[in-house]
Amino acid sequence: MSGETDLIKLYSGRILALAADIPLLDRLDNPDATVKKRAPLCGSTVTVDVKMRDGRIAEFGQDVKACALGQASASVVGSSIVGSTRKQVETARDQLATMLKKNGPAPDAPFDGLQVLMPAREYKNRHASILLTLEATAEAMEQAEQANCA
């Protein structure tokens, strides 16, 4: 029964609300880069499209097929991503991984809303899904920069 109670706590009302309202779900026409990432353990997938301008995300689109935790993460990222630099995205990705895997603090603003996922620390099988959107975005930004689209 304890495990069931823990899962109920994990899927808080806030996490479920974020999962139900993911921004920027429309894929972009003619993106500078597109990256699809999959979490092998659970099968969650996220595809992100980016358009860059002056080293920042000018437009962002995502297709999210993930558990509620992955969806909540995509929701927080989607609400904060436009205007971000690659360094900010990579820092947020690394901070989120540290928060989940090493009990670190929540990522810095503008991605500090990811703190809602702190209860997922104990569920290692969900970490990959939670990290998908930031991982895909960082990779897409790198590809766009290498193609000189930024």
Coordinates of C-alpha atoms in Angstrom, one line a residue:
M1 CA 0.0 0.0 0.0
S2 CA 2.9 2.3 0.7
G3 CA 4.1 2.1 -2.9
E4 CA 0.6 3.0 -4.1
T5 CA 0.5 6.0 -1.8
D6 CA 3.9 7.2 -3.0
L7 CA 2.6 7.0 -6.6
I8 CA -0.4 9.1 -5.7
K9 CA 1.9 11.7 -4.2
L10 CA 4.1 11.6 -7.2
Y11 CA 1.3 12.3 -9.6
S12 CA 0.2 15.5 -7.8
G13 CA -2.5 17.8 -9.0
R14 CA 0.1 20.3 -10.2
I15 CA 1.9 17.7 -12.3
L16 CA -1.3 16.4 -13.8
A17 CA -2.4 20.0 -14.6
L18 CA 0.9 20.7 -16.3
A19 CA 0.6 17.4 -18.3
A20 CA -2.8 18.4 -19.5
D21 CA -1.8 21.8 -20.7
I22 CA 1.4 21.6 -22.7
P23 CA 2.2 24.7 -24.7
L24 CA 3.7 24.9 -28.2
L25 CA 2.4 21.6 -29.4
D26 CA 2.2 22.6 -33.0
R27 CA 5.1 21.4 -35.1
L28 CA 7.0 24.2 -37.0
D29 CA 7.0 24.6 -40.8
N30 CA 10.6 24.7 -42.1
P31 CA 12.4 24.5 -38.7
D32 CA 16.1 25.1 -38.5
A33 CA 16.4 21.8 -36.8
T34 CA 14.3 18.9 -35.6
V35 CA 15.3 16.2 -33.1
K36 CA 13.3 13.2 -31.9
K37 CA 14.4 11.5 -28.6
R38 CA 13.1 8.3 -27.1
A39 CA 13.4 7.0 -23.6
P40 CA 14.2 3.3 -24.1
L41 CA 12.9 2.1 -20.8
C42 CA 9.4 3.5 -21.0
G43 CA 9.1 4.3 -24.7
S44 CA 8.3 8.0 -24.2
T45 CA 9.2 10.1 -27.2
V46 CA 9.5 13.8 -27.7
T47 CA 10.1 15.6 -31.1
V48 CA 11.1 19.2 -31.0
D49 CA 11.4 21.8 -33.8
V50 CA 13.4 25.0 -33.4
K51 CA 13.9 28.2 -35.3
M52 CA 16.9 30.2 -34.1
R53 CA 17.5 33.9 -34.3
D54 CA 20.6 35.7 -32.9
G55 CA 21.6 32.5 -30.9
R56 CA 18.2 32.2 -29.2
I57 CA 15.1 30.2 -29.8
A58 CA 12.7 32.3 -31.8
E59 CA 10.1 29.6 -32.4
F60 CA 9.6 26.2 -30.8
G61 CA 7.3 23.3 -31.5
Q62 CA 7.0 19.9 -29.8
D63 CA 5.2 16.6 -30.2
V64 CA 5.1 14.8 -26.8
K65 CA 4.2 11.2 -26.4
A66 CA 5.2 10.6 -22.8
C67 CA 4.0 9.7 -19.3
A68 CA 2.5 12.4 -17.2
L69 CA 5.9 13.3 -15.8
G70 CA 7.5 13.7 -19.2
Q71 CA 4.5 15.7 -20.3
A72 CA 4.8 17.9 -17.2
S73 CA 8.4 18.5 -18.0
A74 CA 7.6 19.4 -21.6
S75 CA 4.9 21.8 -20.3
V76 CA 7.4 23.7 -18.1
V77 CA 10.0 23.8 -20.8
G78 CA 7.5 24.9 -23.5
S79 CA 6.3 27.8 -21.3
S80 CA 9.8 29.0 -20.8
I81 CA 11.9 28.1 -23.9
V82 CA 11.3 30.9 -26.4
G83 CA 14.2 33.4 -26.1
S84 CA 16.6 30.9 -24.4
T85 CA 20.2 30.4 -25.5
R86 CA 21.8 27.1 -26.0
K87 CA 23.8 27.6 -22.8
Q88 CA 20.7 28.2 -20.8
V89 CA 19.0 25.1 -22.2
E90 CA 22.1 22.9 -21.6
T91 CA 22.5 24.3 -18.1
A92 CA 18.8 23.5 -17.4
R93 CA 19.2 20.0 -18.8
D94 CA 22.3 19.4 -16.6
Q95 CA 20.7 20.9 -13.5
L96 CA 17.5 18.8 -14.0
A97 CA 19.6 15.7 -14.3
T98 CA 21.5 16.7 -11.1
M99 CA 18.2 17.4 -9.3
L100 CA 16.8 14.0 -10.2
K101 CA 19.9 11.8 -9.9
K102 CA 22.0 13.5 -7.2
N103 CA 19.3 15.3 -5.1
G104 CA 20.5 18.7 -6.4
P105 CA 18.4 21.9 -6.4
A106 CA 15.8 22.8 -9.0
P107 CA 17.1 24.3 -12.3
D108 CA 17.6 28.1 -12.4
A109 CA 15.0 30.4 -13.9
P110 CA 13.4 30.4 -16.3
F111 CA 13.2 26.6 -15.9
D112 CA 12.7 26.7 -12.1
G113 CA 9.2 25.4 -12.5
L114 CA 10.8 22.0 -13.0
Q115 CA 11.0 21.8 -9.2
V116 CA 7.5 20.3 -9.3
L117 CA 9.2 17.1 -10.5
M118 CA 11.4 16.7 -7.4
P119 CA 9.2 13.8 -6.1
A120 CA 10.3 11.8 -9.2
R121 CA 13.8 11.5 -7.8
E122 CA 13.0 8.2 -6.3
Y123 CA 11.6 6.8 -9.6
K124 CA 14.8 6.3 -11.7
N125 CA 12.8 4.6 -14.4
R126 CA 11.1 8.0 -15.1
H127 CA 14.2 10.2 -15.2
A128 CA 14.8 9.7 -19.0
S129 CA 11.3 10.7 -19.9
I130 CA 11.5 13.8 -17.7
L131 CA 14.8 14.8 -19.4
L132 CA 13.7 14.2 -23.0
T133 CA 12.5 17.7 -24.0
L134 CA 15.6 19.5 -22.7
E135 CA 17.9 16.9 -24.3
A136 CA 16.1 17.1 -27.6
T137 CA 16.1 20.9 -27.5
A138 CA 19.8 21.2 -26.7
E139 CA 20.6 18.8 -29.6
A140 CA 18.3 20.7 -32.0
M141 CA 19.9 24.0 -31.1
E142 CA 23.4 22.6 -31.6
Q143 CA 22.3 21.3 -35.1
A144 CA 20.8 24.6 -36.0
E145 CA 24.0 26.4 -34.9
Q146 CA 26.2 24.0 -36.9
A147 CA 24.1 24.7 -40.0
N148 CA 24.6 28.4 -39.4
C149 CA 20.9 29.1 -39.0
A150 CA 21.3 30.8 -35.6

